[in-house]
Amino acid sequence: MLFSDAINDKGVFLEKIEELLILSDIGPNTTAEILERFQSINLHLFRVNDFNHFKELLKQMLHELIPPQVDTSKIDPGMLNIVLIMGVNGTGKTSFAGKLAYYYKSKGYDSLLVPADTFRAGAIEQLHYLSKEAGVEFLRAAPGSDPASVVFDGIQSARAKKKVLLIVDTAGRLHTYHNLMRELAKIKRVILKNAPDALLCSTLVIDATTGQNGLFQASNFKESLGVSDITLTKLDGTAKGGIVLTIQKELSIPVSFIAFGEKITDMCRYNQDKFIETLLD
Amino acid sequence: MLDRLSEKLKQILNKVREKGKISENDLKQSLKEIKLALLEADVHYKVVKDFISKLEKLANQESLSKTLTPGQQIIKMTHTVLTEILGEKQSKIRFNEEGPTNILLIGLQGSGKTTTAAKLALQIKKMGYIPALIAADKIRPAAIEQLQIMGEKAGADVFAGGVNQPVLNTIHEAQQWAKEHKRDVLIIDTAGRLHIDSELIQELKDIKNAIPIHETLLVLDALMGQDALRMADDFNKKIGVDGFILTKLDGDARGGVSLSIRSMTGKPIKFTGVGEKIIDLEPFYPDRMSSRILGMGDTLTLIEKIEASYEAGELQDISKKEFREQFNLNDFYQQLKKIKEIGSLESIFNLLPGQFSGSLKHLKQNTDNEEKTLNKVEAIIGSMTNKERLEPGIINGSRRRRIAKGSGTSVNEVNRLLNQFSAMKKILKQQSSKKSLIPFMR
């Protein structure tokens, strides 16, 4: 397709690579690095019209340039595990919280869902619905209440009910709002103080339609709170989500899950090989 | 929002701004960097390519301006092309004068439709209409509750219908209800959907077939990347879009999508979402946006004003050798006063050549506001005798103390000004073929 009308002309060829990469949202800088590598290759050495050949080459370069980060998101059944879900507005945090609860439930880990998004109207109800769908317990909270104290209650409740997993859904916030980032930091402090023995995973949710701002999101969240891993949502659309590759490359944050639909089962573990394959489709 | 892009472009343009002449290589480099900045701002690849080639063509066409340097010309051209793409005028909501106006809000999941619906209701209320919100999102759990709470904040009623009722029924009932309750604008909040979800796209078509829709507004997220264009284009082709509402512009998103969607669909951006509060929805002003992208809207106006002033003979022609050599504090004073009439000091700083603006900025750091700075300079020069202005060399220690006292400043400040003046004079002497103060003030 893309390469079928290729091209002895190296310039035109490179432009096609550029277009493919830019359109995947991998970003102009990573793209430039890859183009540079292509520049140094004598194209005459290759059978230029062979689509698969170049795709393989590009894939190889992406793998070299962006080694997959080690995903540490594992559940330890011997202790309390806490997943703190955070991200900017509208990336699909609440939906993912429900999906994650369902996913772990099917693996035999029961969880408690905690609505620490007391700000967005309807967010608590939304998570409540999802908890029913996932078949897990839900902690009630009042709209407008202090998210940190909701989380505190969640920890107590999870301990009392001997849950393996506590999933905390937080309000969407743009990383540029310092007060909102501080609120998240407070939640994290409450967790560290009241569950110092728990295994905490701070998951940043980024949606696949996100452009270059994703790098700023990740770097700001990382700086102010620490990010254990990334979940990439909304892969059921036409967006490729290439920004997570650049985030891995620049910030060394692993991607652990991807989500791709409205059903509670629409998620799975991230696989970089498959991801890059799809990216280049 | 677009600050980062602005900053970036400003950096790039500053580089060329300081050059008197631009070689072909410089132009290439500038264009390359502008391209990178636009891509980093998530402007769509094709739009960027288009933009650059337009710019390139313009650059090759345009003959060298008499008063503007090639550097300034690139700034002007970039601005021209940006404005051309973003459109000239502000686009407003078109209300149906004969009956209720139906506004359909559509978009991807998480773009901010429900929040925007309520914000829009508030804006429309302020315009003197009685809006109501129609809950047509039966998919996302608690979407109706969210709209109800937001509607309350906006002071607009929410018509919800039953949760399990088909969307079309709700919409029909809402029409009837609106008539009975005398609501004249209905904002329909639909479920988030993908542009490739044929079933849900059909639902929107059905809505548009069922009742007259006067505005179909696509709500889209400014954080979006390259896919924004395809999505917007798809929605526009399949459903027909009258305009856009760009949300989440309160973050540091560079907002390049505004350029992409506008240039691809030709449809205007009508509002922008700029915060978490219910009042945080603003009309979109294309001219401001393009100036913002460049980060030098004021500069552009100034360039024009200075050109005009120069032509009217109000600004000195410093190309004259005599003028350059005899340039004294009186001339400096006159020019400064003239400039002050033209624009704000801050913007003038940006126009002045590096060294001079640097020293003025330094002076500025010691005062709270820019006008104070200029007033001080005026006061200092005003406290000098005519002879001192013509021959600053004679200003010794005791004269400095007198001037400082007379102007209500300190000897330090007098010294600084004199140093700046002599630095400026040096630059002036080095200028070889400058035509006017205009290219000088670059």
XYZ file of C-alpha atoms in Angstrom:
723
model
C 0.000 0.000 0.000
C 2.109 2.725 1.341
C 5.228 1.443 -0.266
C 3.739 -0.203 -3.288
C 4.261 2.816 -5.453
C 7.770 3.117 -4.228
C 10.157 4.606 -5.487
C 13.703 4.783 -6.411
C 13.799 8.266 -5.209
C 15.127 8.200 -1.696
C 13.637 11.602 -0.901
C 10.120 10.611 -1.771
C 10.609 7.378 0.083
C 11.797 9.115 3.229
C 8.872 11.455 3.030
C 6.506 8.496 3.066
C 8.214 7.130 6.156
C 7.969 10.561 7.724
C 4.271 10.770 6.981
C 3.606 7.298 8.364
C 5.422 8.072 11.589
C 4.069 11.571 12.084
C 0.513 10.376 11.522
C 0.992 7.795 14.258
C 1.645 10.639 16.724
C 5.072 9.337 17.565
C 6.210 12.937 17.227
C 8.556 14.919 15.004
C 11.652 14.369 17.100
C 11.510 10.585 17.213
C 10.576 10.670 13.548
C 13.626 12.760 12.775
C 15.828 10.254 14.582
C 14.458 7.396 12.555
C 14.803 9.320 9.320
C 18.394 9.998 10.190
C 18.990 6.280 10.517
C 17.395 5.714 7.152
C 19.555 8.424 5.701
C 22.637 6.476 6.584
C 21.401 3.395 4.784
C 22.257 2.929 1.190
C 18.863 2.288 -0.278
C 20.291 0.611 -3.320
C 21.190 -2.279 -1.114
C 17.556 -3.089 -0.759
C 14.950 -4.149 -3.165
C 13.164 -0.882 -3.023
C 9.780 -2.104 -4.090
C 9.560 -4.708 -1.413
C 7.061 -3.411 1.081
C 7.720 -6.014 3.717
C 11.398 -5.427 3.604
C 11.087 -1.804 4.577
C 8.424 -2.450 7.090
C 10.695 -4.934 8.775
C 13.512 -2.438 8.699
C 11.369 0.276 10.206
C 10.100 -2.109 12.833
C 13.618 -3.104 13.705
C 14.619 0.512 14.068
C 11.667 1.259 16.320
C 12.594 -1.701 18.466
C 16.170 -0.544 18.693
C 15.235 2.998 19.420
C 12.468 2.194 21.870
C 13.196 -0.898 23.907
C 10.068 -1.932 25.783
C 10.201 -0.904 29.411
C 9.765 -3.599 32.004
C 6.172 -3.718 33.114
C 6.077 -4.235 36.842
C 2.329 -4.159 37.295
C 1.768 -7.430 39.026
C -0.559 -8.386 41.807
C 0.957 -9.842 44.932
C -1.840 -11.850 46.593
C 0.059 -11.820 49.863
C -0.559 -8.144 50.492
C -2.830 -5.228 49.719
C -2.318 -3.961 46.167
C -3.387 -0.425 45.315
C -3.830 0.912 41.814
C -4.111 4.689 41.666
C -5.624 5.710 38.360
C -4.842 9.212 37.200
C -4.733 11.315 34.071
C -6.114 14.357 32.290
C -9.846 14.809 31.696
C -11.686 12.479 29.385
C -9.045 9.825 28.795
C -11.275 7.045 30.093
C -10.061 6.615 33.659
C -13.393 5.582 35.124
C -14.121 3.078 32.357
C -10.641 1.660 32.761
C -11.107 1.339 36.525
C -14.151 -0.841 35.892
C -12.321 -2.880 33.259
C -9.325 -3.406 35.501
C -11.535 -4.603 38.350
C -13.191 -7.044 35.988
C -9.845 -8.185 34.550
C -8.336 -8.958 37.934
C -11.557 -10.497 39.184
C -11.382 -12.961 36.307
C -7.827 -13.735 37.407
C -9.081 -14.467 40.893
C -8.191 -11.168 42.581
C -11.134 -9.480 44.220
C -11.048 -5.715 44.402
C -12.723 -2.721 45.962
C -13.478 0.213 43.681
C -13.002 3.624 45.253
C -14.434 6.781 43.650
C -11.912 9.467 44.505
C -13.335 11.572 41.688
C -15.781 13.482 43.810
C -15.568 16.492 41.501
C -17.009 15.499 38.145
C -20.753 15.334 38.289
C -21.908 11.762 37.859
C -18.469 10.206 38.213
C -19.335 8.386 41.423
C -22.524 6.960 39.911
C -20.634 5.938 36.790
C -18.098 3.962 38.804
C -20.919 2.468 40.845
C -22.567 1.092 37.694
C -19.256 -0.283 36.520
C -18.588 -1.986 39.851
C -21.858 -3.854 39.497
C -20.935 -4.866 35.987
C -17.514 -6.027 37.121
C -19.018 -7.817 40.079
C -16.859 -6.124 42.674
C -17.583 -4.052 45.731
C -17.838 -0.314 45.649
C -17.125 2.236 48.323
C -19.790 4.884 48.631
C -18.694 8.478 48.724
C -20.460 11.804 48.733
C -20.059 14.207 45.817
C -17.730 17.034 46.729
C -16.139 15.206 49.635
C -12.380 15.245 50.142
C -10.856 12.668 47.776
C -8.021 11.909 50.189
C -10.419 10.961 52.950
C -12.383 8.801 50.517
C -9.147 6.986 49.795
C -8.451 6.705 53.519
C -11.852 5.069 53.988
C -11.105 2.832 51.035
C -7.902 1.550 52.628
C -9.647 0.801 55.917
C -12.506 -0.887 54.151
C -10.248 -2.967 51.898
C -8.319 -4.179 54.928
C -11.471 -5.012 56.871
C -12.869 -6.916 53.910
C -9.525 -8.543 53.203
C -9.441 -7.398 49.589
C -6.330 -8.105 47.562
C -6.796 -5.057 45.419
C -7.916 -1.479 45.891
C -8.597 0.437 42.690
C -8.772 4.201 43.111
C -10.382 6.282 40.362
C -9.316 9.922 40.583
C -10.726 13.036 38.941
C -9.349 14.069 35.586
C -6.978 16.975 35.866
C -4.797 18.863 33.472
C -1.221 18.558 34.605
C -0.869 22.324 34.464
C -3.132 22.914 37.460
C -0.815 22.915 40.440
C -3.561 22.825 43.039
C -5.136 19.783 41.427
C -1.765 18.058 41.230
C -1.274 18.814 44.916
C -4.613 17.207 45.649
C -3.349 14.066 43.937
C -0.111 14.242 45.893
C -2.167 14.356 49.057
C -4.017 11.204 48.023
C -0.696 9.537 47.469
C 0.568 10.653 50.892
C -2.534 9.211 52.522
C -1.848 5.890 50.800
C 1.825 5.832 51.761
C 1.028 6.730 55.330
C -1.902 4.413 55.887
C -0.851 1.505 53.757
C 2.945 1.603 53.840
C 3.068 -2.149 53.359
C 0.834 -2.103 50.281
C 2.072 -2.492 46.735
C 1.218 0.790 45.041
C 0.923 1.165 41.306
C 0.325 4.702 40.008
C -1.196 4.290 36.577
C -1.362 7.162 34.145
C -4.167 6.843 31.613
C -3.421 8.335 28.217
C -5.809 8.043 25.338
C -4.693 7.050 21.894
C -5.952 10.229 20.270
C -3.501 12.276 22.333
C -0.907 14.180 20.416
C 2.417 15.577 21.485
C 0.916 16.940 24.673
C 1.022 13.361 25.966
C 4.723 13.744 26.599
C 4.077 16.816 28.760
C 1.323 14.993 30.590
C 3.557 12.033 31.361
C 6.513 14.119 32.332
C 4.503 16.387 34.628
C 2.688 13.517 36.307
C 5.972 11.688 36.674
C 7.654 14.684 38.198
C 4.950 15.599 40.669
C 3.685 12.142 41.624
C 5.696 9.383 40.088
C 4.175 7.142 37.425
C 4.544 3.349 37.600
C 2.963 2.563 34.273
C 0.741 3.795 31.499
C -2.547 2.484 30.208
C -3.347 3.445 26.652
C -7.093 3.748 26.026
C -9.356 4.272 23.007
C -7.378 2.126 20.617
C -10.633 1.133 18.918
C -10.647 4.336 16.904
C -8.367 5.344 14.082
C -5.705 6.936 16.275
C -2.513 4.960 16.720
C -1.272 6.210 20.075
C 2.330 6.488 18.920
C 3.066 9.051 21.610
C 3.480 6.241 24.176
C 6.541 5.038 22.286
C 8.116 8.451 22.622
C 7.085 8.554 26.280
C 8.799 5.197 26.835
C 11.844 6.435 25.044
C 12.097 9.790 26.786
C 10.772 8.982 30.243
C 11.217 5.217 30.583
C 7.648 4.611 31.715
C 6.327 1.180 30.709
C 2.922 0.653 29.131
C 1.058 -2.150 30.844
C -2.483 -2.226 29.468
C -4.387 -1.119 26.418
C -8.146 -0.540 26.239
C -10.236 -0.477 23.106
C -13.998 -0.391 23.425
C -17.072 0.144 25.528
C -17.478 -3.390 26.831
C -16.000 -4.207 30.200
C -13.889 -6.895 28.588
C -12.330 -4.527 26.038
C -8.800 -4.415 27.406
C -5.655 -6.495 27.480
C -1.982 -6.397 28.347
C 0.249 -4.289 26.166
C 2.478 -6.075 23.724
C 5.056 -3.877 22.078
C 5.614 -6.121 19.076
C 1.940 -6.147 18.259
C 1.645 -2.453 19.013
C 4.396 -1.507 16.590
C 2.964 -3.877 14.022
C -0.395 -2.097 14.194
C 1.263 1.279 14.233
C 2.843 0.596 10.862
C -0.286 -0.844 9.289
C -2.519 27.032 25.344
C -0.699 27.945 22.228
C 1.989 29.586 24.253
C 4.478 26.850 23.684
C 4.040 27.026 19.969
C 4.174 30.791 20.146
C 7.364 30.648 22.113
C 8.876 28.245 19.680
C 7.912 30.294 16.652
C 9.088 33.408 18.354
C 12.473 31.868 18.931
C 12.695 30.870 15.332
C 11.516 34.183 14.042
C 13.742 36.097 16.408
C 16.677 34.408 14.790
C 15.767 35.690 11.377
C 14.522 38.970 12.749
C 17.975 40.012 13.696
C 19.277 39.511 10.232
C 19.241 42.249 7.687
C 19.329 39.888 4.795
C 18.165 36.361 4.481
C 19.926 33.926 2.281
C 18.198 31.031 0.617
C 19.731 28.815 3.259
C 18.314 30.951 6.041
C 14.898 30.712 4.486
C 15.197 26.955 4.204
C 16.288 26.684 7.797
C 13.473 28.953 8.974
C 10.920 26.938 7.081
C 12.307 23.706 8.456
C 12.045 24.984 11.983
C 8.565 26.374 11.452
C 7.595 22.946 10.159
C 8.960 21.248 13.262
C 7.175 23.683 15.554
C 3.876 23.107 13.791
C 4.259 19.346 13.959
C 5.082 19.556 17.627
C 1.899 21.543 18.016
C -0.010 18.610 16.468
C -0.924 20.420 13.299
C -1.742 17.699 10.805
C 1.097 16.527 8.593
C -0.638 17.456 5.352
C -1.664 20.851 6.658
C 1.900 21.535 7.708
C 3.220 20.602 4.317
C 0.668 22.827 2.711
C 1.487 25.654 5.058
C 5.196 25.429 4.378
C 4.795 25.339 0.648
C 2.464 28.340 0.735
C 5.014 30.178 2.795
C 7.777 29.181 0.463
C 5.845 30.391 -2.539
C 5.074 33.694 -0.872
C 8.688 34.122 0.118
C 9.804 33.632 -3.430
C 7.123 35.851 -4.906
C 7.371 38.782 -2.641
C 9.853 41.388 -3.706
C 11.925 42.896 -0.996
C 9.966 45.486 0.888
C 11.469 48.919 1.256
C 10.807 49.308 4.913
C 10.657 45.733 6.088
C 13.604 43.452 6.247
C 13.337 39.945 4.891
C 13.130 38.735 8.485
C 10.137 40.897 9.195
C 8.665 39.785 5.933
C 8.790 36.149 6.988
C 6.974 37.086 10.185
C 4.357 38.930 8.230
C 3.932 36.129 5.752
C 3.639 33.455 8.419
C 0.984 35.547 10.060
C -0.807 36.126 6.801
C -0.940 32.438 6.016
C -2.055 31.542 9.551
C -4.848 34.082 9.484
C -5.867 32.906 6.069
C -6.304 29.375 7.369
C -7.981 30.237 10.650
C -10.448 32.579 9.026
C -10.959 36.251 9.514
C -14.044 36.754 11.561
C -15.522 35.368 14.706
C -18.239 32.820 13.999
C -21.352 32.948 16.079
C -24.164 30.544 16.770
C -26.913 30.842 14.195
C -30.213 31.016 15.961
C -33.475 30.028 14.392
C -35.606 33.143 14.523
C -38.852 31.347 13.758
C -38.924 28.822 16.527
C -36.744 26.885 18.862
C -33.123 26.507 17.875
C -31.824 22.957 18.065
C -28.122 22.609 18.721
C -26.641 19.143 18.387
C -23.412 18.451 20.231
C -21.421 15.521 18.931
C -17.950 14.131 19.423
C -15.687 11.359 20.602
C -15.871 9.938 24.098
C -14.195 12.157 26.649
C -13.984 15.249 24.487
C -16.073 17.154 27.019
C -19.520 17.264 25.440
C -21.578 17.165 28.605
C -19.544 19.819 30.373
C -19.547 21.921 27.226
C -23.310 21.545 26.836
C -23.864 23.124 30.233
C -21.280 25.847 29.616
C -22.936 26.624 26.303
C -26.344 26.819 27.979
C -24.975 29.455 30.311
C -23.529 31.496 27.433
C -26.766 31.294 25.506
C -28.721 32.292 28.566
C -26.537 35.354 28.840
C -27.507 36.231 25.276
C -31.098 36.465 26.430
C -32.475 33.129 25.318
C -34.030 30.438 27.470
C -31.985 27.318 26.825
C -32.643 23.770 27.925
C -30.406 20.728 27.887
C -31.568 17.503 26.308
C -29.967 14.310 27.575
C -29.444 12.107 24.547
C -26.562 10.079 25.923
C -28.136 6.836 26.990
C -24.933 4.876 26.785
C -22.425 6.158 29.270
C -23.452 5.272 32.790
C -24.461 8.348 34.785
C -24.232 10.687 31.794
C -27.754 11.902 32.497
C -26.970 12.533 36.163
C -23.905 14.486 35.111
C -25.942 16.638 32.751
C -28.558 17.220 35.417
C -25.991 18.428 37.916
C -24.236 20.583 35.338
C -27.555 21.966 34.111
C -28.372 23.056 37.611
C -25.081 24.912 37.813
C -25.827 26.642 34.527
C -29.369 27.417 35.583
C -30.843 25.506 32.651
C -33.487 22.820 32.777
C -32.590 19.333 31.688
C -34.996 17.193 29.732
C -33.950 13.587 30.173
C -36.702 11.197 29.160
C -36.341 7.629 30.349
C -32.966 5.939 30.613
C -34.142 2.990 28.563
C -36.116 5.049 26.115
C -34.721 5.265 22.566
C -32.878 8.512 21.921
C -35.230 9.526 19.123
C -38.250 9.318 21.411
C -36.559 11.552 23.941
C -35.746 14.044 21.245
C -39.287 14.148 19.922
C -40.697 14.511 23.402
C -38.191 17.265 24.105
C -39.508 19.256 21.137
C -43.009 19.060 22.480
C -41.878 19.844 26.000
C -39.923 22.864 24.783
C -42.959 24.244 23.038
C -45.091 23.851 26.135
C -42.496 25.314 28.424
C -41.351 28.045 26.045
C -37.728 27.114 25.764
C -36.154 28.650 22.705
C -32.779 26.922 22.489
C -32.354 23.183 22.925
C -28.860 21.846 23.401
C -28.767 18.144 22.690
C -26.001 16.271 24.483
C -25.338 13.061 22.587
C -23.291 10.041 23.579
C -19.615 10.023 22.756
C -18.938 7.950 19.685
C -16.255 7.048 17.244
C -16.470 8.493 13.754
C -16.163 4.930 12.440
C -18.961 3.485 14.556
C -21.566 3.126 11.828
C -24.384 2.229 14.174
C -23.963 5.319 16.301
C -23.298 7.508 13.299
C -26.654 6.331 11.985
C -28.235 7.437 15.254
C -26.992 10.980 14.629
C -28.294 10.896 11.077
C -31.644 9.765 12.414
C -31.727 12.656 14.852
C -30.973 15.100 12.059
C -33.695 13.586 9.950
C -36.214 13.637 12.759
C -36.023 17.279 13.758
C -34.523 20.411 12.239
C -31.028 20.865 13.601
C -29.801 24.432 13.294
C -26.285 23.919 14.536
C -24.308 20.720 14.621
C -21.255 21.383 16.712
C -18.407 18.935 16.980
C -16.764 19.071 20.369
C -13.113 18.212 20.151
C -10.264 18.005 22.508
C -7.302 20.335 21.984
C -4.990 17.645 23.326
C -5.625 15.542 20.237
C -2.929 14.586 17.836
C -2.885 13.794 14.157
C -6.123 11.824 14.256
C -8.150 14.962 15.001
C -8.254 15.879 11.356
C -9.474 12.510 10.158
C -12.082 12.390 12.888
C -13.372 15.881 12.193
C -13.379 15.279 8.478
C -15.237 11.994 8.912
C -17.908 13.495 11.133
C -18.284 16.392 8.747
C -18.672 14.167 5.721
C -21.012 11.695 7.371
C -23.198 13.982 9.425
C -22.411 17.523 8.422
C -20.808 19.817 10.936
C -21.455 23.549 11.213
C -18.613 24.342 13.549
C -16.363 23.223 16.332
C -15.928 23.712 20.017
C -12.346 23.194 21.072
C -12.019 21.998 24.665
C -9.225 21.650 27.213
C -7.423 24.706 25.945
C -6.625 25.641 29.519
C -3.751 23.182 29.620
C -0.516 23.524 27.754
C -1.791 21.918 24.580
C -0.466 23.843 21.655
C -3.783 23.542 19.939
C -2.487 22.841 16.470
C -5.712 20.951 15.786
C -7.408 24.308 15.372
C -5.334 24.904 12.274
C -5.874 21.393 10.940
C -9.629 21.155 11.225
C -10.175 24.630 9.957
C -8.075 24.169 6.881
C -9.497 20.736 6.105
C -13.207 21.297 6.651
C -13.427 25.040 6.141
C -15.794 25.125 9.109
C -15.217 27.634 11.892
C -14.315 27.096 15.515
C -17.054 28.809 17.478
C -16.088 28.370 21.097
C -13.205 27.255 23.232
C -13.352 25.515 26.604
C -10.819 27.068 28.908
C -11.384 25.724 32.398
C -13.227 23.576 34.885
C -15.756 26.200 35.892
C -19.133 26.599 34.265
C -18.231 30.066 32.982
C -15.113 28.791 31.245
C -16.308 28.875 27.662
C -15.124 31.644 25.373
C -15.952 32.658 21.839
C -13.186 31.823 19.421
C -11.461 34.779 17.817
C -9.494 33.586 14.800
C -7.406 36.728 14.476
C -6.354 36.534 18.094
C -5.552 32.882 17.718
C -3.265 33.412 14.772
C -1.521 36.271 16.519
C -1.199 34.019 19.516
C 0.315 31.249 17.442
C 2.934 33.658 16.248
C 3.207 35.284 19.644
C 3.810 38.602 17.983
C 0.501 40.111 17.109
C 1.416 43.354 18.828
C 4.686 43.441 16.985
C 2.893 43.144 13.696
C 0.649 46.065 14.464
C 3.654 48.008 15.578
C 5.586 47.272 12.439
C 2.666 48.711 10.535
C 2.365 51.781 12.739
C 6.060 52.464 12.540
C 5.963 52.146 8.809
C 3.184 54.719 8.722
C 4.978 57.068 11.111
C 8.106 56.830 9.106
C 6.292 57.622 5.922
C 4.652 60.602 7.595
C 8.108 61.886 8.382
C 7.653 61.627 12.107
C 10.484 59.246 12.606
C 13.967 60.298 11.676
C 15.618 58.869 8.686
C 18.723 57.435 10.191
C 20.098 56.417 6.867
C 21.474 59.932 6.651
C 25.046 59.849 7.640
C 24.851 63.214 9.370
C 22.000 62.031 11.483
C 23.820 58.930 12.544
C 26.908 60.822 13.450
C 25.195 63.653 15.204
C 22.667 61.501 16.964
C 22.333 63.027 20.392
C 20.184 62.732 23.468
C 17.708 65.215 22.033
C 17.081 62.952 19.065
C 16.925 59.996 21.368
C 14.336 61.809 23.470
C 12.258 62.751 20.437
C 12.314 59.287 18.996
C 11.471 57.750 22.332
C 8.504 60.062 22.739
C 7.311 59.250 19.277
C 7.654 55.554 19.891
C 5.760 55.890 23.122
C 2.823 57.265 21.208
C 2.958 54.330 18.861
C 2.764 51.433 21.235
C 3.442 49.913 24.583
C 6.999 49.966 25.772
C 7.099 46.205 26.123
C 6.283 45.705 22.485
C 8.812 48.304 21.477
C 11.469 46.506 23.473
C 10.800 43.507 21.346
C 11.330 45.511 18.221
C 14.552 47.129 19.248
C 17.873 45.603 18.346
C 19.384 43.201 20.825
C 21.843 45.342 22.736
C 19.629 48.345 23.049
C 16.543 46.489 24.094
C 18.689 44.492 26.477
C 19.841 47.591 28.293
C 16.394 49.115 28.353
C 15.040 45.877 29.735
C 17.700 46.013 32.363
C 16.557 49.462 33.310
C 13.041 48.154 33.387
C 13.845 45.465 35.886
C 14.376 48.136 38.487
C 10.941 49.565 38.108
C 7.549 48.087 38.516
C 6.006 49.047 35.268
C 7.126 49.994 31.855
C 5.649 53.452 31.797
C 7.647 54.323 34.871
C 10.782 53.340 33.015
C 10.070 55.543 30.095
C 9.062 58.373 32.387
C 12.359 58.041 34.162
C 14.300 58.192 30.916
C 12.280 61.247 29.956
C 12.880 62.845 33.317
C 16.597 62.235 33.154
C 16.953 63.680 29.697
C 14.583 66.471 30.652
C 16.853 67.458 33.531
C 19.803 67.944 31.236
C 20.765 71.223 29.712
C 20.577 71.490 25.969
C 24.330 71.454 25.808
C 24.484 68.262 27.769
C 22.039 66.638 25.417
C 24.090 67.596 22.420
C 27.403 66.680 23.997
C 26.848 64.016 26.619
C 30.617 63.786 26.996
C 30.632 66.867 29.205
C 28.394 65.256 31.800
C 30.777 64.826 34.719
C 30.202 63.681 38.282
C 28.648 66.857 39.596
C 26.405 67.212 36.532
C 25.289 63.629 37.060
C 24.387 64.344 40.653
C 22.467 67.435 39.573
C 20.606 65.531 36.857
C 19.775 62.730 39.257
C 18.450 65.192 41.778
C 16.502 67.142 39.177
C 14.887 64.040 37.730
C 14.220 62.348 41.036
C 16.396 59.408 40.095
C 19.776 58.184 41.265
C 23.251 58.746 39.879
C 23.279 55.059 39.055
C 20.268 55.407 36.860
C 21.729 58.423 35.120
C 24.928 56.474 34.530
C 23.020 53.561 33.102
C 21.140 55.717 30.681
C 24.322 57.422 29.506
C 25.968 54.060 28.999
C 23.004 52.815 27.025
C 23.033 55.904 24.920
C 26.675 55.576 24.052
C 26.161 51.900 23.234
C 23.297 52.861 20.970
C 25.322 55.527 19.305
C 28.045 53.017 18.643
C 25.573 50.700 16.948
C 24.270 53.573 14.904
C 27.724 54.401 13.667
C 28.242 50.825 12.648
C 25.075 50.743 10.599
C 26.115 51.116 7.047
C 23.164 51.163 4.737
C 20.124 51.319 6.932
C 17.226 53.058 5.367
C 15.383 54.123 8.432
C 14.813 53.492 12.054
C 12.458 50.760 11.022
C 14.942 48.207 9.898
C 17.048 49.433 12.732
C 14.411 48.554 15.232
C 14.417 44.933 14.543
